[in-house]
PDB file of N, CA and C in Angstrom:
ATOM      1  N   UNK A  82      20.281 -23.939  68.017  1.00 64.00           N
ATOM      2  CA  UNK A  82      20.184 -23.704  66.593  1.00 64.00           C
ATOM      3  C   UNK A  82      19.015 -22.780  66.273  1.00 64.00           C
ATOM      4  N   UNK A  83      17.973 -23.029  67.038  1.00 67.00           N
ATOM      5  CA  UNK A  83      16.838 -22.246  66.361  1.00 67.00           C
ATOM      6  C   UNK A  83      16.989 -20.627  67.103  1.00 67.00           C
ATOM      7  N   UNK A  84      17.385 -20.540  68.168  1.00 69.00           N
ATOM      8  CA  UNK A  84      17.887 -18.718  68.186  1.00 69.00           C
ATOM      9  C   UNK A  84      18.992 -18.327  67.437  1.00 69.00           C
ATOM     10  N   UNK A  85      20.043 -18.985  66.681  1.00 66.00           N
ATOM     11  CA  UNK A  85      20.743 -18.432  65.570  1.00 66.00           C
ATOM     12  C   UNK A  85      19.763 -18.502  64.427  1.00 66.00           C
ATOM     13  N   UNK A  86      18.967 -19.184  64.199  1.00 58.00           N
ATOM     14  CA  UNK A  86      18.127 -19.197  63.164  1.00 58.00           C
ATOM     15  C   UNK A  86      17.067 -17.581  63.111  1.00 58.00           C
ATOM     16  N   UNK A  87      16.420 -17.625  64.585  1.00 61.00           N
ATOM     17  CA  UNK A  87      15.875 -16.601  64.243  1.00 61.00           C
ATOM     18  C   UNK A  87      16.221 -14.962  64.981  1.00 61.00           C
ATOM     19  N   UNK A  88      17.506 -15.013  65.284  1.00 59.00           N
ATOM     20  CA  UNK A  88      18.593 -13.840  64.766  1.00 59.00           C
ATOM     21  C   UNK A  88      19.126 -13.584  63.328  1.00 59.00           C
ATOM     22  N   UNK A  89      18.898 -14.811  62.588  1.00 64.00           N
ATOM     23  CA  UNK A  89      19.550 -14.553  61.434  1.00 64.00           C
ATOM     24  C   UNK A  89      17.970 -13.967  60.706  1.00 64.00           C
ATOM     25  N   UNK A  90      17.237 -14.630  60.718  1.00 56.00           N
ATOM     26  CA  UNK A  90      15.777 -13.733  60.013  1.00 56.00           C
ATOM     27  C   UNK A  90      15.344 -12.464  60.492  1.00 56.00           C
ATOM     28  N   UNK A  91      15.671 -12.223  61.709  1.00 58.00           N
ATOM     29  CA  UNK A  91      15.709 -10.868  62.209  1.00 58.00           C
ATOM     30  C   UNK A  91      16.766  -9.919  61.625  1.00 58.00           C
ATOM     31  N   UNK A  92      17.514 -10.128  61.489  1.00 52.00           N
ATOM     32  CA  UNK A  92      18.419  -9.304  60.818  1.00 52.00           C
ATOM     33  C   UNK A  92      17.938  -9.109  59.162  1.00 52.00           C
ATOM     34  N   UNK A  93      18.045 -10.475  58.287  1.00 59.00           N
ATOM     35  CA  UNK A  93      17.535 -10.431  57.218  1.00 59.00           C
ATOM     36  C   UNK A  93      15.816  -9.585  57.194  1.00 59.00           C
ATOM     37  N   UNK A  94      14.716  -9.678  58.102  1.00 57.00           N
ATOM     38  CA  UNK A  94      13.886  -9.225  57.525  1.00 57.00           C
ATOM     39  C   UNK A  94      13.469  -7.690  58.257  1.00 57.00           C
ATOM     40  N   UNK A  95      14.740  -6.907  58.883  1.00 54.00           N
ATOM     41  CA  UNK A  95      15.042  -5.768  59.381  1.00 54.00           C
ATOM     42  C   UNK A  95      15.863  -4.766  58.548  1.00 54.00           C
ATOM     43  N   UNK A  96      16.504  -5.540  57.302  1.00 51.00           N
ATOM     44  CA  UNK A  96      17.687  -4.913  56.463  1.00 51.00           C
ATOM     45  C   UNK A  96      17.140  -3.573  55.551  1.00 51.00           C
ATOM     46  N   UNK A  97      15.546  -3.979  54.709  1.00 52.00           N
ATOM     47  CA  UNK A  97      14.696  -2.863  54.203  1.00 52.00           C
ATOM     48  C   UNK A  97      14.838  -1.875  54.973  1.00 52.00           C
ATOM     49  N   UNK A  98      14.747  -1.640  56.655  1.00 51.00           N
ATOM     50  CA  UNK A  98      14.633  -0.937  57.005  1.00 51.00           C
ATOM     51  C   UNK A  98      15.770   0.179  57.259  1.00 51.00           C
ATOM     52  N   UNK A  99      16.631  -0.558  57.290  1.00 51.00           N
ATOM     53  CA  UNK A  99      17.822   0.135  57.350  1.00 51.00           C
ATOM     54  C   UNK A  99      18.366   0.844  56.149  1.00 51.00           C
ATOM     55  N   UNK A 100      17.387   0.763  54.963  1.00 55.00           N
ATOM     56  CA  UNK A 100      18.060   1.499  53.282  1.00 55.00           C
ATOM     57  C   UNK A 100      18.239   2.695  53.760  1.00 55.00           C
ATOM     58  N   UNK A 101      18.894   3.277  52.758  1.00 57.00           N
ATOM     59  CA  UNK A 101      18.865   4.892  52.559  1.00 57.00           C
ATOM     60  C   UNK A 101      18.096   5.676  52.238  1.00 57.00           C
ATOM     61  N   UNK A 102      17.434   6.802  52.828  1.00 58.00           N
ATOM     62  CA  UNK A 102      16.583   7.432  52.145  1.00 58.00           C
ATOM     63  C   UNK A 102      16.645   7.533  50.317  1.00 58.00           C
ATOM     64  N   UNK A 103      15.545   8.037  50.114  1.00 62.00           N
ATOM     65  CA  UNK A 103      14.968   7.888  48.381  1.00 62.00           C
ATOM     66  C   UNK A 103      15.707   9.213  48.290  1.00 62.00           C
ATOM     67  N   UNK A 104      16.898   9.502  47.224  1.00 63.00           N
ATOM     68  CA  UNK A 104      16.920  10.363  46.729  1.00 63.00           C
ATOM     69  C   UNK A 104      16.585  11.673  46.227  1.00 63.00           C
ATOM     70  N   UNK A 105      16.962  12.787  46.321  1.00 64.00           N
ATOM     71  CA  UNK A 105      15.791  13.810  45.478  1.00 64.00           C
ATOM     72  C   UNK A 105      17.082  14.127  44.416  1.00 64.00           C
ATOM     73  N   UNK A 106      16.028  13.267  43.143  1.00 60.00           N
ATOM     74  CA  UNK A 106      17.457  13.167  41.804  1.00 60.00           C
ATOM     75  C   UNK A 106      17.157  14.454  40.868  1.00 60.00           C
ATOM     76  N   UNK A 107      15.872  15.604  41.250  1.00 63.00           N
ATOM     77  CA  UNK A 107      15.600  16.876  40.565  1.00 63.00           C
ATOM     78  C   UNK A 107      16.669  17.512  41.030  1.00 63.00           C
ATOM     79  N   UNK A 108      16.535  17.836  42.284  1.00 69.00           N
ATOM     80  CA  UNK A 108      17.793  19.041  42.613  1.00 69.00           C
ATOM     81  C   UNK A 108      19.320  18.244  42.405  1.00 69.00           C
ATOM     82  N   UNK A 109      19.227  16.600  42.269  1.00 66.00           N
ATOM     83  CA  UNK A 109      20.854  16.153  41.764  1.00 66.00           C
ATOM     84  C   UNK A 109      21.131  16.558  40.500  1.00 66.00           C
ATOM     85  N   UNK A 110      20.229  16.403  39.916  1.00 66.00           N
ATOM     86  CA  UNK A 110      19.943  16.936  38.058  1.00 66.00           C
ATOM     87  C   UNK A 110      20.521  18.657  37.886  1.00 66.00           C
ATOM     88  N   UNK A 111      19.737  19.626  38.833  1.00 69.00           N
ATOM     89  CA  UNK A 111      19.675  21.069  38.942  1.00 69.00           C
ATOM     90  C   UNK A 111      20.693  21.412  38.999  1.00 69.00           C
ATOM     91  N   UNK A 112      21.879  20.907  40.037  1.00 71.00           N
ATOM     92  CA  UNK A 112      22.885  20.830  40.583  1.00 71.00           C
ATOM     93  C   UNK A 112      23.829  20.689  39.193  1.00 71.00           C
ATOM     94  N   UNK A 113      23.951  19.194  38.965  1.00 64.00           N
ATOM     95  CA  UNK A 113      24.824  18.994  37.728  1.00 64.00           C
ATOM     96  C   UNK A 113      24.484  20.085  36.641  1.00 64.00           C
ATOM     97  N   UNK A 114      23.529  20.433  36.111  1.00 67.00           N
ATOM     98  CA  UNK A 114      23.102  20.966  35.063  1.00 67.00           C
ATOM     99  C   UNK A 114      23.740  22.355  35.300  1.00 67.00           C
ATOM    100  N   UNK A 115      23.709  23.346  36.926  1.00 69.00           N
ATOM    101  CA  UNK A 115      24.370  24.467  37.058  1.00 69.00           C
ATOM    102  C   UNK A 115      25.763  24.865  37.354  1.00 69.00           C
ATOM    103  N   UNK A 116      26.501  23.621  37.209  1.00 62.00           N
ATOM    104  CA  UNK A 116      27.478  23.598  37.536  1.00 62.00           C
ATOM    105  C   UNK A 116      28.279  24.211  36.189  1.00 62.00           C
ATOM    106  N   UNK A 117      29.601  24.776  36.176  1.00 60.00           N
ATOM    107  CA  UNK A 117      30.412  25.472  35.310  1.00 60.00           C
ATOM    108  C   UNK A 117      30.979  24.312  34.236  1.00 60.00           C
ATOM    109  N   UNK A 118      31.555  23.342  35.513  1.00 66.00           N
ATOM    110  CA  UNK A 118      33.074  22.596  34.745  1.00 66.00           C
ATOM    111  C   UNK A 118      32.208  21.194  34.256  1.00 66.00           C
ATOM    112  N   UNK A 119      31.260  21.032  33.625  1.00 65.00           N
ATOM    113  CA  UNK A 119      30.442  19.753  33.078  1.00 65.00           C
ATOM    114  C   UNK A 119      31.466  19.152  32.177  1.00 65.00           C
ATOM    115  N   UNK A 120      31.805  17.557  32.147  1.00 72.00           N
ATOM    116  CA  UNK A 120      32.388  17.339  31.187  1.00 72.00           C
ATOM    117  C   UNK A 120      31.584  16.692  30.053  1.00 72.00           C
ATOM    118  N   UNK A 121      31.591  16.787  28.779  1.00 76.00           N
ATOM    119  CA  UNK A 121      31.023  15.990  27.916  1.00 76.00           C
ATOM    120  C   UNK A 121      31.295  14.519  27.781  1.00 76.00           C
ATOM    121  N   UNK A 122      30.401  14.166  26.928  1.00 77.00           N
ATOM    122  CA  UNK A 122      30.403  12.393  26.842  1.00 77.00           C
ATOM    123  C   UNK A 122      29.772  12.156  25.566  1.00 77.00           C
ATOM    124  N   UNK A 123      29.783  12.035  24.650  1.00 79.00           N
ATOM    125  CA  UNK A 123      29.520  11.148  23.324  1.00 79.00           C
ATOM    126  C   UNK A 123      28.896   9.695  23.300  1.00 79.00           C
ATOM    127  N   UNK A 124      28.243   8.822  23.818  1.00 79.00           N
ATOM    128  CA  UNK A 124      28.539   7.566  23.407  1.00 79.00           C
ATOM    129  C   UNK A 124      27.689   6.976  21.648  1.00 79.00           C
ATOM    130  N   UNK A 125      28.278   6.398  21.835  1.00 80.00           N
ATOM    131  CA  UNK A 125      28.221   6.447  19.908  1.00 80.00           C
ATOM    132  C   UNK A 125      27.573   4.861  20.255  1.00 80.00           C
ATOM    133  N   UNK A 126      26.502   4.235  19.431  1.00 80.00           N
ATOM    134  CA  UNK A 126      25.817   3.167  19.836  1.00 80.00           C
ATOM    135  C   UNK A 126      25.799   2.436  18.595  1.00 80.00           C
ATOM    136  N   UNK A 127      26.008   1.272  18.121  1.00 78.00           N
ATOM    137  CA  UNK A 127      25.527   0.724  16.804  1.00 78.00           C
ATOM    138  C   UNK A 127      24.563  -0.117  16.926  1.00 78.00           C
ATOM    139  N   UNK A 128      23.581  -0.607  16.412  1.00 78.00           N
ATOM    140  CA  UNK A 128      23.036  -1.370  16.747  1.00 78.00           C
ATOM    141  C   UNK A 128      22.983  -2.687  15.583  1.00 78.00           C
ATOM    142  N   UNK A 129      22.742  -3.933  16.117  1.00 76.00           N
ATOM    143  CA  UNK A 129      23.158  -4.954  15.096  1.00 76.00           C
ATOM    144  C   UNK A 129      24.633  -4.793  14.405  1.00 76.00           C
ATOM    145  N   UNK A 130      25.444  -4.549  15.293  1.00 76.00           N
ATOM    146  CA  UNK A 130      27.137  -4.400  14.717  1.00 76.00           C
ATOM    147  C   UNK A 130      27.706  -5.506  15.145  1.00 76.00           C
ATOM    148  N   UNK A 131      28.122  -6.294  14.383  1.00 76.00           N
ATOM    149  CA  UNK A 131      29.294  -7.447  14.944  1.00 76.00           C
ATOM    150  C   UNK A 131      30.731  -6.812  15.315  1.00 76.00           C
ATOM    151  N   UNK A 132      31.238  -7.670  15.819  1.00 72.00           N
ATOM    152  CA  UNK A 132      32.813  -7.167  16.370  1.00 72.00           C
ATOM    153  C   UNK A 132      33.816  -6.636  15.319  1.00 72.00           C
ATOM    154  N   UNK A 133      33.502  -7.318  14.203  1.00 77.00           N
ATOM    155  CA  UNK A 133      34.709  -6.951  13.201  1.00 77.00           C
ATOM    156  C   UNK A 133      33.923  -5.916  12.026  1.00 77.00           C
ATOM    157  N   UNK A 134      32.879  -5.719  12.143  1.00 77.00           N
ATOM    158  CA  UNK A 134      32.564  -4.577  10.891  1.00 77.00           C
ATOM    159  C   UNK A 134      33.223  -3.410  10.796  1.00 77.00           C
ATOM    160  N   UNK A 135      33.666  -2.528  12.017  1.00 73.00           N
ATOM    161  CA  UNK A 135      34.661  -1.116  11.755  1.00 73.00           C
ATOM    162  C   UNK A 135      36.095  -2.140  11.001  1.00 73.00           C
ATOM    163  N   UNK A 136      36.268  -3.056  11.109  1.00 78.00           N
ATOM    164  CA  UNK A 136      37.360  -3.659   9.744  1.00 78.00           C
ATOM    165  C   UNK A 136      36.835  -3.267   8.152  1.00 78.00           C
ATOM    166  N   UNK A 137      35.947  -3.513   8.028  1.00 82.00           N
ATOM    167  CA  UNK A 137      35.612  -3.882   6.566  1.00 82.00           C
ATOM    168  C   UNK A 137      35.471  -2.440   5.994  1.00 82.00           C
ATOM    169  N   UNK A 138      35.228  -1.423   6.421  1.00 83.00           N
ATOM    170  CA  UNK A 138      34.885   0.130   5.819  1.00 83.00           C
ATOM    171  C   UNK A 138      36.378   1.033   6.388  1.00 83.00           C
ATOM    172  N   UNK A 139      36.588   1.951   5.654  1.00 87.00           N
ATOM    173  CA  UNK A 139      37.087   3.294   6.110  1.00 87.00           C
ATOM    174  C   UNK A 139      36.479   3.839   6.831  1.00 87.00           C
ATOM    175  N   UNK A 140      36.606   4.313   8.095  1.00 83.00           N
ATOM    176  CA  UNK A 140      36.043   5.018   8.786  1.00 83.00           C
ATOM    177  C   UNK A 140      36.826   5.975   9.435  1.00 83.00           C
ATOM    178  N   UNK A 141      37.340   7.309   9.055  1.00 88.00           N
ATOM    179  CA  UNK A 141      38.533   8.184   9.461  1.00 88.00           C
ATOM    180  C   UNK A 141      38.069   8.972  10.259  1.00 88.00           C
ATOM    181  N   UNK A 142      36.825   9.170  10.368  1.00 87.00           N
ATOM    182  CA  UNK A 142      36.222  10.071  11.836  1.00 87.00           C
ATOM    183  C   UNK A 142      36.236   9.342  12.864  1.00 87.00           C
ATOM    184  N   UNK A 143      35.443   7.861  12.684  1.00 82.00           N
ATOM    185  CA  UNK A 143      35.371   7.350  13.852  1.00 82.00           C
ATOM    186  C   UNK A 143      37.088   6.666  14.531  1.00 82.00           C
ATOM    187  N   UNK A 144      37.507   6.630  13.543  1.00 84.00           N
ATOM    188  CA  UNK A 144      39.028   6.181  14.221  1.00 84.00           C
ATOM    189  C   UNK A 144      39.553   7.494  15.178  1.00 84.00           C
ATOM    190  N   UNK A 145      39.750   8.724  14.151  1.00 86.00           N
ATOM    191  CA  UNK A 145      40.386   9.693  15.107  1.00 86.00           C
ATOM    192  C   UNK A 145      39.320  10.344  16.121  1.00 86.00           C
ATOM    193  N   UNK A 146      38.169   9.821  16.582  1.00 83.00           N
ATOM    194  CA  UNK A 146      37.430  10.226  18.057  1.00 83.00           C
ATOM    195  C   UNK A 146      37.995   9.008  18.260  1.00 83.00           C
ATOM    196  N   UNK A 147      37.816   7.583  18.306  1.00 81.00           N
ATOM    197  CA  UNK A 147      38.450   6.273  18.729  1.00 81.00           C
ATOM    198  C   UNK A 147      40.082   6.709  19.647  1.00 81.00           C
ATOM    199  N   UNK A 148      40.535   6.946  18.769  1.00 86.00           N
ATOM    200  CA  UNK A 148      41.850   7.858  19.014  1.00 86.00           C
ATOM    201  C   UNK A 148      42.131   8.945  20.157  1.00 86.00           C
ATOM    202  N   UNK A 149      41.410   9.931  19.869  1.00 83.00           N
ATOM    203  CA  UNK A 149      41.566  11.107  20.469  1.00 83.00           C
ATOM    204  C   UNK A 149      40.571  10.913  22.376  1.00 83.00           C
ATOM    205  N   UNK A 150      40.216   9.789  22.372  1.00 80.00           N
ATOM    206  CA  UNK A 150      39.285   9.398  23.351  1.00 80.00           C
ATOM    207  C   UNK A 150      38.913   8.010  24.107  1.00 80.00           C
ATOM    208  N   UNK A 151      38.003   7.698  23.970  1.00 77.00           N
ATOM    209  CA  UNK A 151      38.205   5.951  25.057  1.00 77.00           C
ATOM    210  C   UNK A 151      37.080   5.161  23.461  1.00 77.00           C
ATOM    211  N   UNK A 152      37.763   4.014  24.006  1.00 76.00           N
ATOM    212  CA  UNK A 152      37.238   3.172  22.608  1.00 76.00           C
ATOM    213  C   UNK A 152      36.965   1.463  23.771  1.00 76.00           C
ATOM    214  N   UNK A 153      35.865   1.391  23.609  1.00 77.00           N
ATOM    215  CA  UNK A 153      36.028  -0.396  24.279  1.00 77.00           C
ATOM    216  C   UNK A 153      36.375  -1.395  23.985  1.00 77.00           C
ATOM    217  N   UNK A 154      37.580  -1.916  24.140  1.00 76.00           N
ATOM    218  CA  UNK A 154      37.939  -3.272  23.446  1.00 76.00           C
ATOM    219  C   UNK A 154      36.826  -4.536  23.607  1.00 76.00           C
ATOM    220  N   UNK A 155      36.000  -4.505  24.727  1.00 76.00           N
ATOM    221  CA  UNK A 155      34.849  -5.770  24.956  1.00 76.00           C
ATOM    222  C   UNK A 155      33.722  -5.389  25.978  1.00 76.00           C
ATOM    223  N   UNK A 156      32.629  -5.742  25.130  1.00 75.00           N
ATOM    224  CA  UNK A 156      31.494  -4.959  26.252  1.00 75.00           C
ATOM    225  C   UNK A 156      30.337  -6.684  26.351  1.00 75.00           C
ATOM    226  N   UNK A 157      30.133  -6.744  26.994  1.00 78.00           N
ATOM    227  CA  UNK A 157      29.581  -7.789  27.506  1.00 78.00           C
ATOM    228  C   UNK A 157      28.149  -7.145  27.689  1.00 78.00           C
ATOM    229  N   UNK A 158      26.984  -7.066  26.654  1.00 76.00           N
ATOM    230  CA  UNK A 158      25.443  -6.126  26.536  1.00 76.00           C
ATOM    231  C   UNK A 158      24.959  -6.986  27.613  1.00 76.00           C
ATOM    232  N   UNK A 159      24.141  -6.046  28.240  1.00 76.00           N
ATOM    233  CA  UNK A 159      22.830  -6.310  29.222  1.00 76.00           C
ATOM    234  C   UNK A 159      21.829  -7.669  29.002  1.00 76.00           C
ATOM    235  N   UNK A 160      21.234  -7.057  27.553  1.00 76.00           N
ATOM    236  CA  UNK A 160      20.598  -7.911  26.734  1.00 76.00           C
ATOM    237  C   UNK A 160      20.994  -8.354  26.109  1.00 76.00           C
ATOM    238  N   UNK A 161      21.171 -10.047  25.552  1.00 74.00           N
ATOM    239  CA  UNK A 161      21.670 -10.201  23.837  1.00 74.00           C
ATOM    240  C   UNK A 161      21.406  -9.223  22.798  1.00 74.00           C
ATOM    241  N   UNK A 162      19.628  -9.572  22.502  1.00 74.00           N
ATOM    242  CA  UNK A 162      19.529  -9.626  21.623  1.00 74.00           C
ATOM    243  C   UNK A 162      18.199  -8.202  21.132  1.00 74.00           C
ATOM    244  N   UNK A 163      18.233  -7.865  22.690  1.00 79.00           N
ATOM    245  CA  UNK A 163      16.876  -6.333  21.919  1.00 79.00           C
ATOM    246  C   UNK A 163      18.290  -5.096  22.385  1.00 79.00           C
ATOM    247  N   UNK A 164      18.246  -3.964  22.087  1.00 79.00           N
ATOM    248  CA  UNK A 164      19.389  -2.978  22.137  1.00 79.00           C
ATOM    249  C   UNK A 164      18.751  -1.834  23.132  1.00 79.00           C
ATOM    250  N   UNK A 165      17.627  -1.957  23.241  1.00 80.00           N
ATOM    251  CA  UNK A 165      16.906  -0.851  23.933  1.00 80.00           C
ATOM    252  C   UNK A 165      17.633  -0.999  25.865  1.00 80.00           C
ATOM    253  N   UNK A 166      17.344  -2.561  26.100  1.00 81.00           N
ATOM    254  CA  UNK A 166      17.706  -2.892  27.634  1.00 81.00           C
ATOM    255  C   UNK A 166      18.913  -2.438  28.453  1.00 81.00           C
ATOM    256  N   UNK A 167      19.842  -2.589  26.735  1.00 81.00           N
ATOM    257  CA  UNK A 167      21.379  -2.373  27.533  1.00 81.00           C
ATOM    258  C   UNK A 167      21.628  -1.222  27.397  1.00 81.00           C
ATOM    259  N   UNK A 168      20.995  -0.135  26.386  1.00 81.00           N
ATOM    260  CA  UNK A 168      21.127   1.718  26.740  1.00 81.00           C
ATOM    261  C   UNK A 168      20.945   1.957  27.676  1.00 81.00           C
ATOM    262  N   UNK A 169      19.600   1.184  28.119  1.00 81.00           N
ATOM    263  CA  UNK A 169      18.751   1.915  29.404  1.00 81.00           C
ATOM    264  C   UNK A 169      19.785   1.358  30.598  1.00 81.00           C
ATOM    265  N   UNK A 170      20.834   0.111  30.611  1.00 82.00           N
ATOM    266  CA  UNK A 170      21.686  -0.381  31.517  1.00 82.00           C
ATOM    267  C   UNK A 170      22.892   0.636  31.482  1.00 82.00           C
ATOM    268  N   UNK A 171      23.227   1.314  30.123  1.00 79.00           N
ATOM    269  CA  UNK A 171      24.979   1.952  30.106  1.00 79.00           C
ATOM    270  C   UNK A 171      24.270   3.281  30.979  1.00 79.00           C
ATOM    271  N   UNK A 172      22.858   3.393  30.311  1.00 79.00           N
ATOM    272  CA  UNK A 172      22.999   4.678  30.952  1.00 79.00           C
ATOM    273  C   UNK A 172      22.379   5.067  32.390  1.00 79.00           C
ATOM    274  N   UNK A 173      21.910   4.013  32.971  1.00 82.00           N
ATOM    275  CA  UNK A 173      21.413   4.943  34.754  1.00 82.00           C
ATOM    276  C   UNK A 173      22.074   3.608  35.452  1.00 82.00           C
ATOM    277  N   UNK A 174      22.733   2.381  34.883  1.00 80.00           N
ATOM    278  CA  UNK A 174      23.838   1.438  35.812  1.00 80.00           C
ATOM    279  C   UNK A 174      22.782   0.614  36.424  1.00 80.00           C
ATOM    280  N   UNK A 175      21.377   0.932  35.984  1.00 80.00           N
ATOM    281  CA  UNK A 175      20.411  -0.958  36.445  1.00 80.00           C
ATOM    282  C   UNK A 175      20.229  -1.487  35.143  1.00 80.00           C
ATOM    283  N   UNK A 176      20.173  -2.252  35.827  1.00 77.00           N
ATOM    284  CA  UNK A 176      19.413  -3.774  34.992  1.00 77.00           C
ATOM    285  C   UNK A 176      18.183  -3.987  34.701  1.00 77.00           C
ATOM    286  N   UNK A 177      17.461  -3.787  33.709  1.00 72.00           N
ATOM    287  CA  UNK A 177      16.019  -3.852  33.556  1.00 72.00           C
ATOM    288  C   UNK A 177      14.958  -4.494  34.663  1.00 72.00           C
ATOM    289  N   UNK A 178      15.661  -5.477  35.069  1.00 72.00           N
ATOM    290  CA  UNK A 178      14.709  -6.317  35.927  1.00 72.00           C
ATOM    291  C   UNK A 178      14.707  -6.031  37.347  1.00 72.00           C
ATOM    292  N   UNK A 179      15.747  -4.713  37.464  1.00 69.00           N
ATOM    293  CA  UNK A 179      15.813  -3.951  38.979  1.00 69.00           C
ATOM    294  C   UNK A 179      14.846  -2.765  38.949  1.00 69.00           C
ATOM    295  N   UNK A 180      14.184  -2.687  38.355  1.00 61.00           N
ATOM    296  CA  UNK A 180      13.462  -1.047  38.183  1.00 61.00           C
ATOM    297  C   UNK A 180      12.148  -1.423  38.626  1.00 61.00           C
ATOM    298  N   UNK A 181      10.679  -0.580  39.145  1.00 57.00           N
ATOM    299  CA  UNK A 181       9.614  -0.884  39.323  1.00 57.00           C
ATOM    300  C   UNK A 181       9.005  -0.195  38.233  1.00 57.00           C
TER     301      UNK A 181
END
């Protein structure tokens, strides 16, 4: 038992080593930015919006981009209740509490 034990911590405390190099996200940036065929993206953010308020108003712009484009039926936020956490989550895909 105890050499499966400490094969298994060897592996576990060898795994850091095995990451991927650190990125270079300037020239990933340079790259995207010089490229021809960029597609656009809009995201439209409300903040303090409950689920049913686009009910209660006319809203004929936001229906026909809704329309003409992607609309989310259910988003499950990062954060409840501050709005800043879950931008910073839609937009680089961590989680506040993964970042240094």
């Amino acid at each position: 038992m105890l050499p499966l034990c400490l094969a298994i911590l060897g592996l576990i405390s060898s795994s850091p080593c095995t990451a991927a190099p650190p990125r270079d996200y300037v020239s990933d940036l340079q790259s995207v930015l010089t490229t021809s065929t960029r597609n656009k993206l809009l995201l439209i953010s409300f903040d303090g919006f409950r689920w049913d308020y686009d009910r209660d108003v006319e809203t004929p712009n936001l229906d026909k981009m809704a329309q003409d484009g992607v609309k989310a039926a259910y988003v499950t936020p990062a954060f409840l209740t501050i709005t800043s956490p879950s931008h910073f989550t839609m937009l680089t895909g961590h989680f506040m509490h993964s970042t240094r």
